[in-house]
Amino acid sequence: DFVDCGRGSGLRFESGDPADFRIEADGTVLAARTLQLSDRKGRSLEIKAKDVKSQEQWLVHVNFTQPKQ
């Protein structure tokens, strides 16, 4: 969650896996194509936020899990 990073203004987001995921300007994560969760098993998505003014950076890892049924 990047809510407190730079107060939400002037942030640039980068996906660690741009072939599969893109990050909108507001931080929304979108799949770039249809994916199978089994293909992502044991892998995480790295998302970086960078304040363009201060150059401060934040990093988060998103883990993929099966939904509970």
Coordinates of N, CA and C in Angstrom, one line a residue:
D1 N 0.8 -1.2 0.0 CA 0.0 0.0 0.0 C 0.9 1.2 0.0
F2 N 0.7 2.1 -1.0 CA 1.6 3.3 -1.2 C 0.8 4.5 -0.8
V3 N -0.2 4.4 0.0 CA -1.0 5.6 0.4 C -0.2 6.7 1.0
D4 N 0.7 6.4 1.9 CA 1.5 7.5 2.6 C 2.8 7.9 1.8
C5 N 3.1 7.2 0.7 CA 4.3 7.6 0.0 C 4.1 8.9 -0.8
G6 N 4.8 9.9 -0.3 CA 4.7 11.2 -1.0 C 3.3 11.8 -1.1
R7 N 2.5 11.3 -0.2 CA 1.1 11.8 -0.1 C 0.3 11.6 -1.4
G8 N 0.7 10.6 -2.2 CA 0.0 10.3 -3.4 C 0.2 11.2 -4.6
S9 N 1.0 12.2 -4.5 CA 1.1 13.1 -5.7 C 2.6 13.0 -6.2
G10 N 2.7 13.0 -7.5 CA 4.1 13.0 -8.1 C 4.7 11.6 -8.0
L11 N 4.0 10.6 -7.8 CA 4.6 9.2 -7.8 C 4.6 8.6 -9.2
R12 N 5.6 7.8 -9.4 CA 5.7 7.0 -10.6 C 5.8 5.6 -10.2
F13 N 5.0 4.7 -10.8 CA 4.9 3.3 -10.4 C 5.6 2.5 -11.5
E14 N 6.3 1.4 -11.1 CA 6.9 0.5 -12.0 C 6.6 -0.9 -11.6
S15 N 6.2 -1.8 -12.6 CA 6.0 -3.2 -12.4 C 7.3 -4.0 -12.6
G16 N 7.6 -4.9 -11.7 CA 8.7 -5.8 -11.9 C 8.5 -6.8 -13.0
D17 N 7.3 -6.9 -13.5 CA 7.0 -7.9 -14.5 C 6.0 -7.2 -15.5
P18 N 6.6 -6.2 -16.3 CA 5.7 -5.5 -17.2 C 5.1 -6.3 -18.3
A19 N 5.6 -7.5 -18.6 CA 4.9 -8.3 -19.7 C 3.6 -8.8 -19.2
D20 N 3.5 -9.0 -17.9 CA 2.2 -9.5 -17.3 C 1.4 -8.5 -16.5
F21 N 2.0 -7.5 -16.0 CA 1.2 -6.5 -15.2 C 1.7 -5.1 -15.5
R22 N 0.7 -4.2 -15.5 CA 1.0 -2.8 -15.6 C 0.4 -2.1 -14.4
I23 N 1.0 -0.9 -14.1 CA 0.5 -0.1 -13.0 C 0.1 1.2 -13.5
E24 N -1.2 1.5 -13.2 CA -1.8 2.8 -13.7 C -1.2 3.9 -12.8
A25 N -1.4 5.2 -13.3 CA -0.8 6.3 -12.6 C -1.3 6.5 -11.2
D26 N -2.5 5.9 -10.9 CA -3.1 6.0 -9.5 C -2.7 4.8 -8.7
G27 N -1.8 3.9 -9.2 CA -1.4 2.8 -8.5 C -2.2 1.5 -8.7
T28 N -3.2 1.5 -9.5 CA -4.0 0.3 -9.7 C -3.2 -0.7 -10.5
V29 N -3.2 -1.9 -10.1 CA -2.4 -3.0 -10.8 C -3.4 -3.7 -11.7
L30 N -3.0 -3.9 -13.0 CA -3.8 -4.5 -14.0 C -3.0 -5.7 -14.6
A31 N -3.7 -6.8 -14.9 CA -3.0 -7.9 -15.7 C -3.0 -7.4 -17.1
A32 N -1.8 -7.5 -17.8 CA -1.7 -7.1 -19.1 C -2.2 -8.2 -20.1
R33 N -2.5 -9.4 -19.6 CA -3.0 -10.5 -20.4 C -3.7 -11.5 -19.4
T34 N -4.4 -12.5 -20.0 CA -5.0 -13.5 -19.2 C -3.9 -14.4 -18.6
L35 N -4.0 -14.6 -17.3 CA -3.0 -15.3 -16.5 C -3.6 -16.5 -15.8
Q36 N -2.9 -17.5 -15.6 CA -3.3 -18.6 -14.7 C -2.6 -18.5 -13.4
L37 N -3.3 -18.5 -12.3 CA -2.6 -18.4 -11.0 C -1.6 -19.5 -10.8
S38 N -1.8 -20.7 -11.3 CA -0.8 -21.8 -11.2 C 0.5 -21.4 -11.8
D39 N 0.5 -20.5 -12.9 CA 1.7 -20.1 -13.5 C 2.5 -19.1 -12.6
R40 N 1.9 -18.5 -11.6 CA 2.5 -17.6 -10.7 C 2.9 -18.2 -9.4
K41 N 2.6 -19.5 -9.2 CA 2.8 -20.1 -7.9 C 4.3 -20.0 -7.5
G42 N 4.5 -19.5 -6.2 CA 5.8 -19.3 -5.7 C 6.5 -18.1 -6.2
R43 N 5.9 -17.3 -7.0 CA 6.5 -16.0 -7.5 C 5.7 -14.8 -6.9
S44 N 6.4 -13.7 -6.7 CA 5.7 -12.5 -6.3 C 5.9 -11.4 -7.4
L45 N 5.1 -10.4 -7.3 CA 5.2 -9.3 -8.2 C 5.8 -8.1 -7.4
E46 N 6.9 -7.6 -7.9 CA 7.6 -6.5 -7.3 C 7.0 -5.2 -7.9
I47 N 6.6 -4.3 -7.0 CA 6.1 -3.0 -7.5 C 6.9 -1.9 -6.8
K48 N 7.4 -1.0 -7.6 CA 8.2 0.1 -7.1 C 7.4 1.4 -7.3
A49 N 7.4 2.3 -6.3 CA 6.9 3.6 -6.4 C 8.1 4.6 -6.1
K50 N 8.1 5.6 -6.9 CA 9.2 6.6 -6.8 C 8.6 8.0 -6.8
D51 N 9.0 8.8 -5.9 CA 8.6 10.2 -5.8 C 9.5 11.0 -6.8
V52 N 8.9 11.5 -7.8 CA 9.7 12.2 -8.9 C 10.4 13.4 -8.4
K53 N 9.9 14.0 -7.3 CA 10.5 15.2 -6.8 C 11.7 14.9 -5.9
S54 N 11.5 14.1 -4.9 CA 12.5 13.8 -3.9 C 13.4 12.6 -4.3
Q55 N 13.0 11.8 -5.3 CA 13.6 10.6 -5.7 C 13.6 9.5 -4.7
E56 N 12.8 9.7 -3.6 CA 12.6 8.6 -2.6 C 11.9 7.5 -3.3
Q57 N 12.2 6.2 -2.9 CA 11.6 5.0 -3.5 C 11.0 4.1 -2.4
W58 N 10.0 3.4 -2.8 CA 9.3 2.4 -1.9 C 9.2 1.1 -2.8
L59 N 9.2 0.0 -2.1 CA 9.1 -1.3 -2.8 C 8.2 -2.2 -2.1
V60 N 7.3 -2.9 -2.8 CA 6.4 -3.8 -2.2 C 6.4 -5.1 -3.1
H61 N 6.2 -6.2 -2.4 CA 6.1 -7.5 -3.1 C 4.7 -8.0 -2.9
V62 N 4.0 -8.4 -4.0 CA 2.6 -8.9 -4.0 C 2.7 -10.4 -4.2
N63 N 2.2 -11.2 -3.2 CA 2.2 -12.6 -3.3 C 0.8 -13.1 -3.8
F64 N 0.8 -14.1 -4.7 CA -0.4 -14.6 -5.3 C -0.9 -15.8 -4.5
T65 N -2.1 -15.9 -4.2 CA -2.7 -17.1 -3.5 C -4.0 -17.4 -4.1
Q66 N -4.4 -18.7 -3.9 CA -5.7 -19.1 -4.3 C -6.8 -18.6 -3.4
P67 N -7.9 -18.1 -4.0 CA -9.0 -17.6 -3.1 C -9.6 -18.8 -2.3
K68 N -10.0 -18.5 -1.1 CA -10.7 -19.5 -0.2 C -12.1 -19.7 -0.8
Q69 N -12.5 -21.0 -0.8 CA -13.8 -21.3 -1.3 C -14.8 -21.6 -0.3

